[in-house]
Amino acid sequence: MMKQEHIRNFCIIAHIDHGKSTLADRLLEHTQTVTKRESQNQLLDNMDLERERGITIKSHAIQMEFPCNNNSYRLNLIDTPGHVDFSYEVSRSIAACEGALLIVDAAQGIQAQTISNLYLALENDLEIIPVLNKIDLPSANPEEVKDQIIDLIGCNREDIIPASAKTGIGIQNILEAIVDRVLPPGGDEKAPLQALIFDSVFNPFRGIEAYFKVVNGTIRKGDKVKFFATEKEYFADEIGALKLDQEPRKEIKAGDVGYIISGIKVANEVKVGDTITHTNGSCDNPIEGFEDVKPMVFAGIYPVDTEDYEELRTSMEKLQLNDASLTFEPESSAALGFGFRCGFLGMLHMEIIQERLEREFNMTVITTVPNVSYFSYSKKGEKLLVNNPSDLPDPSVIEKVEEPYISAQIITKSEYIGSIITLCIEKRGVLKNQVYLSTDRVELSFELPLAEIVFDFYDRLKTISRGYASFDYQPIGYQQSNLVKMDILLNGDQVDALSALIHRDNAHSIGKKICVKLRQLIPRQQFDIAIQAAIGSKIISRETVKALRKDVTAKCYGGDISRKRKLLEKQKKGKKRMRQVGNVEIPQSAFMAVLKLD
């Protein structure tokens, strides 16, 4: 058996595209965990979606054996995503580690997401090993970036390991640094079992597989175990180590990482962050430091065909297992029937969930306009959480409405400061701080309403900075705002899926834009369609989709004008009757286009 002092648990933290997945590939090849035949790029990213977009969505764990100083060491790598929307995945991975590789791109320098993930790691007292990646690039600027790293974490210059994940430079040094600098996991093998679940996946044949790190005690095959949060009991049918394929083991001791299969079929019985312990002689307290995920963006997801509602529910439950940060509850809409109100961590997360539903479960869904949660206070002093604009009470009884605010950090080149500040002020932001990290890189801190970021903020930021701005945010609580509910009416009928809560100053311009957009997208009918934006009973904008008309007077050559009039009057009556019974179908593209208003 491997002694505890020969085990190292570490994760990799970095900004998007700084070379995490490539470095993980090289580490696996160097330790001969994978053979040449098995290796491929982005080896740990096992979703097609991750490979296509070149991003890591899901955290992954894998075990390597590395000989060093005449001993064999077991290294458990827990890979993490880099995008701000997946910071929850990062926090779970960090909780199961004792050390972290901080990877910084030698060409791009330190970015916003690197800093926020670094703070997460420092809060958990991880040993940080700085790695300067991509030193083989012609645009690399290693000395300047080393200065940035020293300013950030206060290490010595010789502690920074220069490397190139693509060409394999510095990989041996990184592995030796992990062995030398990262502490072995502290834990008592004789104590009662305490194991932290940091991930779970759904296997259609074997039920739910939970990935855990044993903090104290030992777990053996066939043990009767209990999950703290749900208080359910199971038998450990199979436990094992996470190599490239799962490798069954007889026992897993304190400090090590593994998986457990116990035939669990119901998704909500496994909670990430829960503690596994023995049924007899259990530990007294669960492992601390794990909070429930807080969704930031809400949107309705509806099946295109109402009959698929139950199938959509099953798909969402399976997806939730694999992505603990997705939350959902049933809701119904007059326009779309039955569906779910889902909470996401951000817009990219929402896009990924929608794509995964289509790819992995063949579910075609309609997604409504995303929004955030508000608090409304009535004149009697009652506080109400509003997740959906259609839940907002009548304006006459509302005292005030509060919306969530965030603190945003933007790191960019100094030449783009002007246009970025303009964008943030346009989005009702307040500039709080401006710090020069080097002569040409600056960090801007803003306070912004979250609702303004939900739509197109990220895309526009990337456009005006030519891709050089990195963006990161944390919620800072709720503040009072002058918000109004804007409804969209089609022929006088309200479309609840397009309602939105917006700031009163922007209501007219946004109302006008939505109406114009819908006029272009809604197909013409045999009758006029009035598209209106309204605040309460006041119409603030109107557009009309003109009727398709058949030329009923084509057969009248000359003759008395009254014959034409008679035919036109007859057509007019028909149109009026048709309008009373006709209904307007809104295409899915219209819901999505409302998000992309410029």
Coordinates of C-alpha atoms in Angstrom, one line a residue:
M1 CA 0.0 0.0 0.0
M2 CA 1.1 3.6 -0.7
K3 CA 2.2 5.5 2.4
Q4 CA 0.4 8.7 3.0
E5 CA 3.6 10.8 2.8
H6 CA 4.0 9.7 -0.8
I7 CA 0.6 11.0 -1.9
R8 CA 0.2 14.5 -3.5
N9 CA -3.2 16.1 -4.4
F10 CA -3.0 19.1 -6.6
C11 CA -5.1 21.1 -9.1
I12 CA -4.3 23.5 -12.0
I13 CA -5.6 27.0 -12.0
A14 CA -5.4 29.5 -14.9
H15 CA -7.3 31.8 -17.1
I16 CA -9.0 30.4 -20.2
D17 CA -6.6 29.4 -22.9
H18 CA -3.4 29.6 -20.9
G19 CA -2.7 26.0 -21.5
K20 CA -4.2 24.0 -18.6
S21 CA -5.5 21.1 -20.6
T22 CA -2.3 20.8 -22.7
L23 CA -0.1 20.8 -19.6
A24 CA -2.3 18.1 -18.1
D25 CA -1.8 16.0 -21.3
R26 CA 2.0 16.4 -21.0
L27 CA 2.0 15.4 -17.3
L28 CA 0.0 12.2 -18.1
E29 CA 2.4 11.3 -20.9
H30 CA 5.6 12.1 -18.9
T31 CA 4.4 9.8 -16.0
Q32 CA 3.4 7.2 -18.5
T33 CA -0.2 7.2 -17.2
V34 CA -1.4 7.0 -20.8
T35 CA 0.4 5.2 -23.7
K36 CA 1.2 7.0 -26.9
R37 CA -1.7 5.1 -28.5
E38 CA -4.3 6.4 -26.0
S39 CA -3.0 10.0 -26.0
Q40 CA -4.9 12.8 -27.8
N41 CA -5.1 16.5 -27.3
Q42 CA -7.3 17.7 -24.4
L43 CA -7.3 14.2 -23.0
L44 CA -9.2 15.0 -19.9
D45 CA -11.9 17.0 -21.7
N46 CA -14.2 14.0 -22.6
M47 CA -17.1 16.0 -24.0
D48 CA -17.1 16.8 -27.7
L49 CA -18.4 20.2 -26.7
E50 CA -15.2 20.9 -24.7
R51 CA -12.9 19.9 -27.5
E52 CA -14.8 22.0 -30.1
R53 CA -14.8 25.1 -28.1
G54 CA -11.3 24.5 -26.6
I55 CA -12.6 25.1 -23.0
T56 CA -12.9 22.9 -20.0
I57 CA -16.4 22.8 -18.6
K58 CA -16.3 20.0 -16.1
S59 CA -13.6 19.3 -13.6
H60 CA -11.8 15.9 -14.0
A61 CA -9.7 13.8 -11.7
I62 CA -6.9 11.4 -12.7
Q63 CA -4.1 9.6 -10.8
M64 CA -0.5 9.4 -11.8
E65 CA 2.5 7.4 -10.5
F66 CA 5.9 9.3 -10.5
P67 CA 9.3 7.9 -9.4
C68 CA 11.4 10.5 -7.5
N69 CA 14.2 10.4 -4.9
N70 CA 14.1 6.5 -5.0
N71 CA 10.5 6.5 -4.0
S72 CA 7.3 6.1 -6.1
Y73 CA 4.8 9.0 -5.5
R74 CA 1.1 9.0 -6.3
L75 CA -0.1 12.3 -7.8
N76 CA -3.8 13.0 -7.9
L77 CA -4.5 15.8 -10.5
I78 CA -7.9 17.4 -10.2
D79 CA -8.3 19.5 -13.4
T80 CA -10.4 22.7 -13.2
P81 CA -12.2 24.9 -15.7
G82 CA -11.0 28.5 -16.3
H83 CA -14.2 30.4 -17.3
V84 CA -15.8 32.7 -14.7
D85 CA -19.1 30.8 -15.1
F86 CA -17.6 27.6 -13.9
S87 CA -15.9 29.0 -10.7
Y88 CA -18.1 26.7 -8.7
E89 CA -16.4 23.6 -10.3
V90 CA -13.1 25.3 -9.4
S91 CA -14.1 25.7 -5.7
R92 CA -15.0 22.0 -5.4
S93 CA -11.7 20.9 -6.9
I94 CA -9.7 23.2 -4.7
A95 CA -11.4 21.9 -1.5
A96 CA -10.0 18.4 -2.3
C97 CA -6.3 19.5 -2.9
E98 CA -3.2 20.5 -0.9
G99 CA -1.4 22.3 -3.7
A100 CA -2.1 24.2 -7.0
L101 CA -0.1 24.9 -10.1
L102 CA -0.7 28.5 -11.1
I103 CA -0.2 28.7 -14.8
V104 CA 0.4 32.1 -16.5
D105 CA 0.8 32.6 -20.2
A106 CA 4.2 34.2 -21.0
A107 CA 2.6 36.1 -23.8
Q108 CA -0.6 37.4 -22.2
G109 CA 0.5 37.8 -18.6
I110 CA -1.9 37.7 -15.6
Q111 CA -5.6 37.9 -16.3
A112 CA -8.7 38.5 -14.1
Q113 CA -9.7 34.9 -13.8
T114 CA -6.2 33.8 -12.7
I115 CA -6.4 36.3 -9.8
S116 CA -9.9 35.2 -8.6
N117 CA -9.0 31.5 -8.8
L118 CA -5.7 32.2 -7.0
Y119 CA -7.6 33.9 -4.1
L120 CA -9.9 30.8 -3.8
A121 CA -6.7 28.6 -3.6
L122 CA -5.1 30.9 -1.0
E123 CA -8.3 30.9 1.2
N124 CA -7.9 27.1 1.3
D125 CA -4.2 27.4 2.3
L126 CA -2.9 25.6 -0.8
E127 CA 0.8 25.6 -1.7
I128 CA 1.0 27.6 -4.9
I129 CA 3.6 26.6 -7.6
P130 CA 3.8 29.3 -10.2
V131 CA 4.5 28.0 -13.8
L132 CA 5.3 30.3 -16.7
N133 CA 3.8 28.6 -19.7
K134 CA 4.3 29.1 -23.5
I135 CA 7.8 30.4 -23.2
D136 CA 8.5 29.0 -26.7
L137 CA 6.2 31.6 -28.4
P138 CA 7.9 34.4 -30.3
S139 CA 5.6 36.9 -28.5
A140 CA 6.5 35.6 -25.1
N141 CA 7.7 38.2 -22.6
P142 CA 9.0 36.0 -19.7
E143 CA 10.9 38.6 -17.6
E144 CA 8.0 41.1 -17.5
V145 CA 5.5 38.4 -16.7
K146 CA 7.7 37.0 -13.9
D147 CA 7.7 40.4 -12.3
Q148 CA 3.8 40.4 -12.4
I149 CA 3.8 36.9 -10.7
I150 CA 6.2 38.1 -8.0
D151 CA 4.0 41.2 -7.4
L152 CA 0.9 39.0 -7.2
I153 CA 2.0 36.2 -4.9
G154 CA 5.3 37.4 -3.4
C155 CA 7.4 34.4 -4.3
N156 CA 11.1 34.3 -5.3
R157 CA 12.1 34.6 -8.9
E158 CA 13.7 31.1 -8.9
D159 CA 10.4 29.6 -7.6
I160 CA 8.8 30.3 -11.0
I161 CA 9.1 27.3 -13.3
P162 CA 9.5 28.2 -17.0
A163 CA 7.7 25.6 -19.2
S164 CA 6.1 25.0 -22.6
A165 CA 3.3 22.5 -22.4
K166 CA 3.3 22.1 -26.2
T167 CA 6.9 21.2 -26.6
G168 CA 7.4 19.5 -23.2
I169 CA 9.9 21.9 -21.8
G170 CA 10.0 22.0 -17.9
I171 CA 7.6 19.1 -17.3
Q172 CA 10.1 17.1 -15.2
N173 CA 10.7 20.2 -13.1
I174 CA 7.0 20.7 -12.5
L175 CA 6.6 17.1 -11.3
E176 CA 9.6 17.4 -9.0
A177 CA 8.3 20.7 -7.6
I178 CA 4.9 19.0 -6.8
V179 CA 6.7 16.3 -4.9
D180 CA 9.0 18.7 -3.1
R181 CA 6.7 21.7 -2.3
V182 CA 3.2 20.3 -1.9
L183 CA 2.5 18.9 1.5
P184 CA 1.2 15.3 1.8
P185 CA -2.4 15.2 2.9
G186 CA -2.9 15.2 6.7
G187 CA -5.4 12.6 7.8
D188 CA -5.8 9.8 10.3
E189 CA -6.3 6.3 8.8
K190 CA -7.5 5.0 12.2
A191 CA -10.2 7.8 12.7
P192 CA -13.8 7.3 11.8
L193 CA -14.4 7.6 8.0
Q194 CA -14.8 11.2 6.6
A195 CA -14.8 11.5 2.8
L196 CA -15.6 14.6 0.8
I197 CA -17.7 14.2 -2.4
F198 CA -16.3 16.7 -5.0
D199 CA -18.0 15.4 -8.1
S200 CA -20.5 12.9 -9.4
V201 CA -21.4 11.5 -12.8
F202 CA -24.3 9.4 -14.1
N203 CA -23.6 6.0 -15.7
P204 CA -26.7 4.6 -17.4
F205 CA -25.7 1.0 -16.5
R206 CA -24.4 1.3 -13.0
G207 CA -26.2 4.3 -11.5
I208 CA -24.4 7.3 -10.0
E209 CA -20.7 7.3 -9.5
A210 CA -19.5 9.7 -6.8
Y211 CA -15.9 10.9 -6.7
F212 CA -14.5 11.6 -3.3
K213 CA -11.3 12.4 -1.3
V214 CA -10.9 10.5 2.0
V215 CA -10.0 13.1 4.6
N216 CA -9.9 10.7 7.6
G217 CA -10.3 6.9 8.0
T218 CA -10.4 4.1 5.5
I219 CA -13.1 2.9 3.1
R220 CA -13.2 -0.8 2.0
K221 CA -15.2 -2.6 -0.6
G222 CA -18.5 -3.9 0.7
D223 CA -18.6 -1.4 3.7
K224 CA -22.0 0.0 4.7
V225 CA -21.8 3.8 4.3
K226 CA -24.0 6.8 5.0
F227 CA -24.3 10.1 3.2
F228 CA -24.5 12.9 5.7
A229 CA -26.8 15.4 3.9
T230 CA -29.4 12.9 2.8
E231 CA -28.9 10.4 5.7
K232 CA -29.3 7.6 3.1
E233 CA -27.4 4.4 3.6
Y234 CA -25.7 2.2 0.9
F235 CA -23.2 -0.6 0.4
A236 CA -19.9 0.3 -1.3
D237 CA -20.4 -2.2 -4.2
E238 CA -17.2 -1.0 -5.9
I239 CA -14.5 1.5 -4.9
G240 CA -11.4 2.3 -6.9
A241 CA -8.9 4.8 -8.2
L242 CA -9.4 7.2 -11.1
K243 CA -6.9 6.3 -13.7
L244 CA -7.7 7.0 -17.4
D245 CA -10.2 4.1 -16.9
Q246 CA -11.5 3.3 -13.4
E247 CA -9.4 0.8 -11.5
P248 CA -11.2 -1.1 -8.8
R249 CA -9.4 -1.4 -5.4
K250 CA -10.0 -3.2 -2.1
E251 CA -9.6 -0.2 0.1
I252 CA -8.8 3.6 -0.1
K253 CA -7.1 5.2 2.8
A254 CA -7.0 8.8 4.2
G255 CA -5.5 11.4 1.8
D256 CA -6.3 9.5 -1.4
V257 CA -8.9 10.2 -4.1
G258 CA -11.3 7.6 -5.6
Y259 CA -14.8 6.7 -6.8
I260 CA -17.6 4.8 -5.2
I261 CA -20.5 2.9 -7.0
S262 CA -23.3 1.9 -4.8
G263 CA -26.2 1.4 -7.2
I264 CA -27.8 4.8 -6.5
K265 CA -30.4 5.5 -9.2
V266 CA -32.0 8.8 -8.0
A267 CA -30.2 11.9 -8.9
N268 CA -30.9 14.1 -5.9
E269 CA -29.5 11.5 -3.4
V270 CA -25.9 12.5 -4.1
K271 CA -25.0 16.1 -3.2
V272 CA -21.6 17.5 -4.2
G273 CA -19.8 18.7 -1.0
D274 CA -21.5 16.0 1.1
T275 CA -19.6 13.8 3.5
I276 CA -19.5 10.0 3.3
T277 CA -19.1 8.1 6.6
H278 CA -19.6 4.6 7.9
T279 CA -23.1 3.6 9.2
N280 CA -21.5 2.1 12.4
G281 CA -18.9 4.2 14.1
S282 CA -19.7 7.3 12.0
C283 CA -17.8 10.6 12.4
D284 CA -19.6 13.3 14.4
N285 CA -19.4 16.2 12.0
P286 CA -19.5 16.6 8.2
I287 CA -16.5 18.3 6.5
E288 CA -17.0 22.0 6.5
G289 CA -16.5 24.8 4.0
F290 CA -19.0 23.8 1.3
E291 CA -21.9 26.1 0.3
D292 CA -24.8 25.6 -1.9
V293 CA -24.4 27.0 -5.4
K294 CA -26.0 30.5 -6.0
P295 CA -27.4 30.8 -9.5
M296 CA -27.0 34.3 -11.0
V297 CA -29.0 34.1 -14.2
F298 CA -32.5 32.7 -14.6
A299 CA -34.3 31.6 -17.7
G300 CA -37.3 29.3 -18.6
I301 CA -36.6 26.1 -20.6
Y302 CA -39.6 24.7 -22.3
P303 CA -40.0 21.6 -24.5
V304 CA -41.0 22.4 -28.1
D305 CA -43.6 19.7 -27.8
T306 CA -45.6 19.8 -24.6
E307 CA -45.7 16.0 -24.5
D308 CA -41.9 15.9 -23.9
Y309 CA -42.3 17.6 -20.5
E310 CA -41.5 14.4 -18.4
E311 CA -38.7 13.5 -20.7
L312 CA -37.2 16.9 -20.3
R313 CA -37.5 16.6 -16.5
T314 CA -35.5 13.3 -16.6
S315 CA -32.9 14.8 -18.8
M316 CA -32.4 17.8 -16.5
E317 CA -32.0 15.5 -13.5
K318 CA -29.3 13.5 -15.2
L319 CA -27.6 16.7 -16.3
Q320 CA -27.8 18.1 -12.8
L321 CA -25.8 15.1 -11.5
N322 CA -23.0 15.9 -13.9
D323 CA -23.3 19.7 -13.3
A324 CA -24.1 20.4 -9.7
S325 CA -24.4 24.1 -10.4
L326 CA -27.6 23.8 -12.4
T327 CA -30.8 24.4 -10.4
F328 CA -34.4 24.1 -11.8
E329 CA -38.0 24.1 -10.7
P330 CA -41.3 23.6 -12.6
E331 CA -43.2 26.5 -14.0
S332 CA -45.9 27.2 -16.6
S333 CA -46.4 29.9 -19.1
A334 CA -49.5 30.9 -21.1
A335 CA -47.5 31.2 -24.3
L336 CA -45.2 28.1 -23.9
G337 CA -47.1 25.6 -21.7
F338 CA -45.3 23.6 -19.0
G339 CA -41.5 23.9 -18.6
F340 CA -38.8 24.7 -16.0
R341 CA -37.4 27.8 -14.4
C342 CA -33.6 27.2 -14.4
G343 CA -30.8 28.9 -12.6
F344 CA -27.4 29.3 -14.3
L345 CA -24.1 30.7 -13.2
G346 CA -23.9 32.9 -16.3
M347 CA -24.6 33.2 -20.0
L348 CA -22.0 30.7 -21.2
H349 CA -23.2 28.2 -18.7
M350 CA -26.8 28.6 -20.0
E351 CA -25.6 28.1 -23.6
I352 CA -23.6 25.0 -22.7
I353 CA -26.6 23.5 -20.8
Q354 CA -28.9 24.1 -23.8
E355 CA -26.3 22.5 -26.2
R356 CA -25.8 19.5 -23.9
L357 CA -29.6 18.9 -23.7
E358 CA -29.7 18.8 -27.5
R359 CA -26.6 16.6 -27.9
E360 CA -26.7 14.2 -25.0
F361 CA -30.5 13.8 -24.6
N362 CA -31.9 14.8 -28.1
M363 CA -34.1 17.4 -26.4
T364 CA -35.0 20.5 -28.5
V365 CA -35.9 23.2 -26.2
I366 CA -37.1 26.8 -26.2
T367 CA -35.2 29.2 -23.9
T368 CA -36.9 32.4 -22.7
V369 CA -35.1 35.7 -22.2
P370 CA -32.7 35.4 -19.2
N371 CA -33.1 37.6 -16.2
V372 CA -31.9 37.8 -12.6
S373 CA -33.7 37.7 -9.2
Y374 CA -35.1 40.8 -7.7
F375 CA -36.6 41.8 -4.3
S376 CA -39.7 43.8 -4.3
Y377 CA -40.9 45.6 -1.1
S378 CA -44.7 46.3 -0.8
K379 CA -46.0 49.4 0.9
K380 CA -46.9 47.2 3.9
G381 CA -43.2 46.3 4.2
E382 CA -43.5 42.7 2.9
K383 CA -40.4 41.4 1.0
L384 CA -40.9 39.2 -2.0
L385 CA -38.3 37.4 -4.1
V386 CA -39.1 37.9 -7.8
N387 CA -37.4 35.3 -10.1
N388 CA -39.7 36.0 -13.1
P389 CA -40.9 39.4 -14.3
S390 CA -44.5 38.1 -14.5
D391 CA -44.4 37.5 -10.7
L392 CA -43.9 41.2 -10.0
P393 CA -46.9 42.6 -8.0
D394 CA -49.0 45.5 -9.3
P395 CA -46.9 48.7 -9.4
S396 CA -49.5 50.5 -7.2
V397 CA -48.6 48.3 -4.2
I398 CA -44.8 48.4 -4.6
E399 CA -42.7 50.6 -2.4
K400 CA -39.3 49.8 -4.0
V401 CA -37.5 47.2 -6.1
E402 CA -33.9 46.0 -5.4
E403 CA -31.7 44.4 -7.9
P404 CA -28.4 42.4 -7.5
Y405 CA -25.2 44.3 -8.0
I406 CA -21.7 42.9 -8.8
S407 CA -18.2 44.1 -8.4
A408 CA -16.4 43.5 -11.7
Q409 CA -12.7 43.5 -12.4
I410 CA -11.6 44.1 -16.0
I411 CA -7.9 43.8 -16.9
T412 CA -7.0 45.3 -20.3
K413 CA -4.4 47.1 -22.3
S414 CA -4.3 50.8 -21.5
E415 CA -5.3 51.9 -25.1
Y416 CA -8.8 50.4 -24.6
I417 CA -9.6 52.2 -21.3
G418 CA -11.8 54.9 -22.8
S419 CA -14.1 52.7 -24.7
I420 CA -14.4 50.2 -21.8
I421 CA -15.3 52.9 -19.3
T422 CA -17.9 54.2 -21.8
L423 CA -19.4 50.7 -22.2
C424 CA -19.6 50.3 -18.4
I425 CA -21.2 53.7 -17.8
E426 CA -23.8 53.0 -20.5
K427 CA -24.6 49.8 -18.5
R428 CA -25.2 51.9 -15.4
G429 CA -21.8 51.0 -13.9
V430 CA -19.8 53.1 -11.5
L431 CA -16.0 53.2 -11.8
K432 CA -14.5 52.4 -8.3
N433 CA -10.8 52.0 -8.9
Q434 CA -8.2 52.0 -11.6
V435 CA -4.7 50.4 -11.0
Y436 CA -1.9 50.1 -13.5
L437 CA -0.4 46.6 -13.2
S438 CA 2.4 47.5 -15.6
T439 CA 3.0 50.3 -18.1
D440 CA 0.5 49.1 -20.6
R441 CA -1.9 46.9 -18.5
V442 CA -4.6 48.3 -16.2
E443 CA -7.1 46.8 -13.9
L444 CA -10.5 48.6 -13.7
S445 CA -13.0 47.9 -10.9
F446 CA -16.7 48.7 -11.4
E447 CA -19.9 48.2 -9.6
L448 CA -22.6 47.2 -12.1
P449 CA -26.2 45.8 -11.9
L450 CA -26.0 42.1 -12.8
A451 CA -29.0 42.4 -15.1
E452 CA -27.0 44.7 -17.5
I453 CA -24.3 42.0 -17.8
V454 CA -26.6 39.1 -18.6
F455 CA -27.2 40.1 -22.2
D456 CA -24.4 41.1 -24.4
F457 CA -21.9 42.7 -22.1
Y458 CA -19.2 40.1 -22.4
D459 CA -19.4 40.0 -26.2
R460 CA -19.2 43.7 -26.5
L461 CA -16.3 43.9 -24.1
K462 CA -14.4 41.4 -26.2
T463 CA -15.2 43.3 -29.4
I464 CA -14.1 46.8 -28.2
S465 CA -10.9 45.4 -26.6
R466 CA -10.1 43.2 -29.6
G467 CA -10.2 40.2 -27.3
Y468 CA -7.6 41.6 -24.9
A469 CA -9.9 42.4 -21.9
S470 CA -10.4 39.7 -19.3
F471 CA -13.5 40.0 -17.0
D472 CA -14.3 38.6 -13.6
Y473 CA -17.0 39.3 -11.1
Q474 CA -18.4 38.6 -7.6
P475 CA -21.9 39.4 -6.3
I476 CA -22.0 42.2 -3.6
G477 CA -25.6 42.3 -2.6
Y478 CA -28.8 44.1 -3.6
Q479 CA -29.4 47.8 -4.2
Q480 CA -32.5 49.9 -4.9
S481 CA -33.2 50.8 -8.5
N482 CA -35.9 52.5 -10.5
L483 CA -37.1 49.4 -12.3
V484 CA -40.3 49.0 -14.3
K485 CA -41.9 45.9 -15.8
M486 CA -42.2 46.0 -19.6
D487 CA -44.7 43.7 -21.3
I488 CA -44.8 42.8 -25.0
L489 CA -48.3 42.6 -26.4
L490 CA -49.2 40.9 -29.7
N491 CA -52.7 42.0 -30.9
G492 CA -53.4 43.0 -27.3
D493 CA -52.4 39.6 -25.8
Q494 CA -49.5 39.7 -23.4
V495 CA -46.5 37.3 -24.2
D496 CA -45.3 36.4 -20.7
A497 CA -42.1 34.8 -22.0
L498 CA -40.9 38.2 -23.4
S499 CA -41.7 40.3 -20.2
A500 CA -38.6 42.0 -18.7
L501 CA -37.8 44.2 -15.7
I502 CA -35.7 47.1 -16.9
H503 CA -34.5 50.5 -15.7
R504 CA -37.1 53.3 -16.4
D505 CA -34.5 55.4 -18.3
N506 CA -33.9 52.6 -20.8
A507 CA -37.5 51.4 -21.2
H508 CA -38.4 53.5 -24.3
S509 CA -35.3 52.6 -26.3
I510 CA -35.4 48.9 -25.4
G511 CA -39.1 48.7 -26.1
K512 CA -38.7 50.3 -29.5
K513 CA -35.8 47.9 -30.4
I514 CA -37.7 44.8 -29.3
C515 CA -40.8 45.8 -31.3
V516 CA -38.7 46.5 -34.5
K517 CA -36.9 43.2 -34.1
L518 CA -40.1 41.2 -33.6
R519 CA -41.7 42.9 -36.7
Q520 CA -38.8 41.5 -38.8
L521 CA -39.1 38.0 -37.3
I522 CA -42.8 37.3 -37.0
P523 CA -44.1 35.8 -40.2
R524 CA -46.9 37.7 -41.9
Q525 CA -50.5 36.4 -41.5
Q526 CA -53.7 37.1 -43.4
F527 CA -54.4 40.0 -40.9
D528 CA -52.5 42.9 -39.3
I529 CA -50.5 42.0 -36.2
A530 CA -49.9 44.9 -33.7
I531 CA -46.7 44.5 -31.7
Q532 CA -46.7 46.8 -28.7
A533 CA -44.4 47.4 -25.7
A534 CA -46.2 48.5 -22.6
I535 CA -45.4 49.6 -19.1
G536 CA -48.5 48.9 -17.0
S537 CA -51.4 50.2 -19.2
K538 CA -49.2 52.8 -21.0
I539 CA -48.1 51.8 -24.5
I540 CA -44.6 53.1 -25.2
S541 CA -43.9 51.7 -28.6
R542 CA -45.8 50.0 -31.5
E543 CA -44.9 48.3 -34.8
T544 CA -47.3 46.6 -37.2
V545 CA -46.8 43.4 -39.3
K546 CA -48.8 44.2 -42.4
A547 CA -51.3 41.6 -43.6
L548 CA -50.8 39.5 -46.7
R549 CA -53.4 40.6 -49.1
K550 CA -54.9 38.8 -52.0
D551 CA -55.8 41.1 -54.9
V552 CA -59.5 40.5 -55.0
T553 CA -60.1 43.2 -57.6
A554 CA -57.9 41.6 -60.2
K555 CA -60.9 40.2 -62.1
C556 CA -62.6 43.7 -62.5
Y557 CA -61.6 45.2 -65.8
G558 CA -63.0 48.7 -66.0
G559 CA -66.7 49.0 -65.2
D560 CA -68.3 50.8 -62.2
I561 CA -66.0 51.6 -59.2
S562 CA -68.7 50.4 -56.8
R563 CA -68.0 46.8 -57.9
K564 CA -64.5 47.1 -56.7
R565 CA -65.6 48.8 -53.5
K566 CA -68.1 45.9 -52.8
L567 CA -65.3 43.3 -53.1
L568 CA -62.9 45.3 -50.9
E569 CA -65.6 45.7 -48.2
K570 CA -66.2 42.0 -48.3
Q571 CA -62.5 41.3 -47.9
K572 CA -62.3 43.8 -45.0
K573 CA -65.1 42.0 -43.1
G574 CA -63.3 38.6 -43.7
K575 CA -60.1 40.1 -42.4
K576 CA -61.8 41.4 -39.3
R577 CA -63.4 38.1 -38.5
M578 CA -60.1 36.3 -39.1
R579 CA -58.3 38.6 -36.7
Q580 CA -60.7 37.7 -34.0
V581 CA -60.0 34.0 -34.3
G582 CA -56.4 34.1 -35.6
N583 CA -53.5 33.5 -33.2
V584 CA -49.8 34.5 -33.7
E585 CA -47.1 31.9 -33.5
I586 CA -43.7 33.3 -32.2
P587 CA -40.7 31.5 -33.8
Q588 CA -37.9 30.4 -31.5
S589 CA -35.5 32.8 -33.3
A590 CA -37.5 35.7 -31.9
F591 CA -36.9 34.7 -28.3
M592 CA -33.2 34.4 -29.0
A593 CA -33.0 37.6 -31.1
V594 CA -34.3 39.7 -28.2
L595 CA -31.0 38.7 -26.4
K596 CA -28.9 40.1 -29.1
L597 CA -30.2 43.6 -29.3
D598 CA -27.3 45.9 -29.9

